Amino acid sequence: MNGAESLVRTLIGGGVNVCFTNPGTSEMHFVAALDKVPGMRCVLGLFEGVVTGAADGYYRMLGRPASTLLHLGPGLANGLANLHNAKKAHSGIVNIVGEHATYHIAHDAPLTSDIEGVAAPMSDWVKTSRTANAIAADGAEAIAVARQTPGRVATLILPADTAWDVAGADGIAAPAPRSAPRKVSEAAVSAAAALIGSGERTTLLLGGGALQQQGLELAGRIAAKTGCGILTEGANARLERGAGRVEVDRIPYVVDKALAVMRAAGNLVLVGAREPVAFFAYPGKPSLLMAEGTRSVKLAGIDEDLDAALEALADALGATATPPARLAAPRRPALPTGPITPAAIAATLGALLPENAIVVDESVSTGREFFPETAGAPPHDWINNRGGSIGYGMPVAIGAAIACPDRKVIALEGDGSAMYTLQSLWTMAREGLDVTVLILANGSYNILRGELANVGVRNPGPRAVDMLSLRRPDLDWVALARGMGVEAVRAQDCAALCKGLSAGLARNGPYLVEAVL
Ligand SMILES: Cc1ncc(C[n+]2csc(CCOP(=O)(O)OP(=O)(O)O)c2C)c(N)n1
């Protein structure tokens, strides 16, 4: 057995059995090993941002890392933006990055670069495996790091000679068992209970694993008993919502709207969330989205057992048996008619979302009001971009579809964002993934038009305005999708949108609807 096979066996033995790849010469032994060892699902992405984003989406759904295979420093660099998003979402990923043979690096060949340096900012752990004998143990360590609570990005660099040399005796290492998340202290529970019981308006700000059914239900009980509010951060790695679940709002993106929400929220009890911060600084506006005079208490951090923390808090407040507040009643809006507007898209989604859908939301400015209209749709998951680097949506949809083949994935894509990683469509077609992509075709970087004004630019000139336009030429999403093997349709009004979306939802495979706004 060579080092590459030793690593593949270690990955599969450690429960990492999906590999999103974009290989090159230095990874050829790893690629060859994929055929020697049964049990690894291998998925090719035609750009590394697709590969890393897919691994992020896979983790978000299963809480289990996939691996990537990336080609030296440049391949890793191409994947960094979506690794950044994955890191901000606390997704566990095992990146395997090929490297030149150890003795070749000194010659500064064209593809030589400082891979550890490239990896460091978007990884939680980086290691170069120096020998075929070491690779199994290094691979096991990478898996153990990636599957901690919360998940972490582990980047393992695999020199070509480490991959092709003969590995040690059995060549497989087992990762250290996953340790249970830390339990919160009694002091944290009593401080949170005291704040909620203080008589001042208080809100539970939930994040991470607290956004799944058990945590939400406990928060709903606490809210019912005490009258406190419940809110989530602006972007969630995965939120379980829909009819019968505790309904929660997100903090809005726009600072003034966020501040109004936070004024109403009052003091905060943080549960897997941090004190909220504005995406950007704007002249004369605060960075921290906390209303003046309000305080926060941390009940539990992202590395702690959030459900247990909420359970302890519910217990301290005598709320464990209180029926949860804010359960969303089943509700479907009527299908809209006329031209396609953001509000009409919201209603169409609310009317058509299938049960158990996974919504990957990269709708940017079009989707700001999607939540109220979809809150009463059948239970579904809602995924946001926590890193703010656009181009995450379709790759994450790939990973979610591979993680959950029995569920419909719906990717809501601003046309500007979708262009970053449109190669995703080819992978969806090749793997037959059950993803319906809805392109929100407003022909512009619409959000940035508002941002020009928000940062204080008055009367922008034609050059500035042109930098925010996707016209000259117009994008033809139906042609782009068909060119990559995905069937597609253009919708110019609500009737066509409903027909197109219904067609996508009815089939078992990829489909794209271009909604012209
Ligand atoms: C990697 C990266 N580059 C640039 C940006 C800045 N940016 C934020 S939103 C946006 C445009 C998004 O356009 P689109 O997806 O069409 O949504 P819309 O604004 O029209 O709603 C850009 C360029 C970013 N967030 N990330």
XYZ file of N, CA and C and ligand atoms in Angstrom, residues 81 279-280 362-367 388-391 413-418 420 440 442-448 470, ligand 1:
113
model
N -12.417 31.271 -1.084
C -13.564 32.113 -0.715
C -14.652 31.253 -0.082
N -22.602 44.110 8.973
C -21.754 43.558 7.908
C -20.605 44.523 7.596
N -20.935 45.807 7.506
C -19.944 46.822 7.158
C -20.104 48.011 8.097
N -29.198 32.392 -1.480
C -28.229 33.403 -1.922
C -28.996 34.435 -2.754
N -30.127 34.848 -2.171
C -31.027 35.734 -2.905
C -30.635 37.200 -2.760
N -29.687 37.480 -1.896
C -29.141 38.825 -1.674
C -30.281 39.843 -1.506
N -30.355 40.890 -2.314
C -31.339 41.950 -2.019
C -32.767 41.512 -2.349
N -32.942 40.589 -3.295
C -34.300 40.188 -3.680
C -35.003 39.443 -2.548
N -34.243 38.774 -1.709
C -34.842 37.852 -0.738
C -35.070 38.414 0.643
N -20.387 35.860 3.812
C -20.579 37.052 2.980
C -19.836 37.039 1.659
N -19.090 35.982 1.367
C -18.388 35.922 0.084
C -19.327 35.263 -0.919
N -19.752 36.004 -1.938
C -20.815 35.483 -2.807
C -20.281 34.377 -3.725
N -21.208 33.557 -4.201
C -20.842 32.364 -4.983
C -20.897 31.105 -4.144
N -30.828 32.170 -6.124
C -29.562 32.738 -6.549
C -29.693 34.092 -7.200
N -29.147 35.131 -6.588
C -28.966 36.379 -7.313
C -28.141 36.098 -8.567
N -28.465 36.773 -9.663
C -27.732 36.451 -10.905
C -26.249 36.798 -10.803
N -25.940 37.870 -10.077
C -24.532 38.211 -9.896
C -23.807 37.144 -9.091
N -24.400 36.708 -8.006
C -23.777 35.684 -7.153
C -23.617 34.372 -7.907
N -24.639 34.010 -8.675
C -24.622 32.714 -9.363
C -23.478 32.633 -10.370
N -20.495 33.528 -10.058
C -19.188 33.201 -9.459
C -18.875 31.707 -9.567
N -32.526 34.825 -9.751
C -33.250 36.077 -9.542
C -32.595 37.121 -10.440
N -32.152 40.147 -11.939
C -32.435 41.591 -11.989
C -31.381 42.334 -12.800
N -30.431 41.591 -13.388
C -29.466 42.223 -14.290
C -28.531 43.210 -13.609
N -28.382 43.072 -12.304
C -27.496 44.037 -11.632
C -26.974 43.479 -10.318
N -25.950 44.154 -9.821
C -25.519 43.981 -8.436
C -26.401 44.928 -7.620
N -27.659 44.571 -7.516
C -28.643 45.519 -6.997
C -28.311 46.008 -5.596
N -27.822 45.092 -4.759
C -27.558 45.489 -3.370
C -26.570 46.644 -3.309
N -25.623 46.646 -4.257
C -24.569 47.653 -4.185
C -25.074 49.041 -4.586
N -25.204 44.282 -14.800
C -24.837 43.033 -15.475
C -25.349 43.051 -16.920
C -16.322 37.378 -3.303
C -17.166 38.602 -3.255
N -16.992 39.557 -4.165
C -17.749 40.656 -4.155
C -18.683 40.849 -3.185
C -19.476 42.145 -3.107
N -20.861 41.904 -3.422
C -21.789 41.732 -2.459
S -23.281 41.497 -3.052
C -22.752 41.654 -4.630
C -23.686 41.589 -5.787
C -24.692 40.523 -5.686
O -25.443 40.536 -6.859
P -26.659 39.564 -7.044
O -26.298 38.217 -6.622
O -27.132 39.723 -8.460
O -27.747 40.089 -6.030
P -28.480 41.504 -5.973
O -27.527 42.463 -5.375
O -28.827 41.898 -7.381
O -29.656 41.266 -5.123
C -21.392 41.870 -4.676
C -20.593 42.024 -5.917
C -18.826 39.822 -2.223
N -19.688 39.900 -1.226
N -18.075 38.704 -2.293
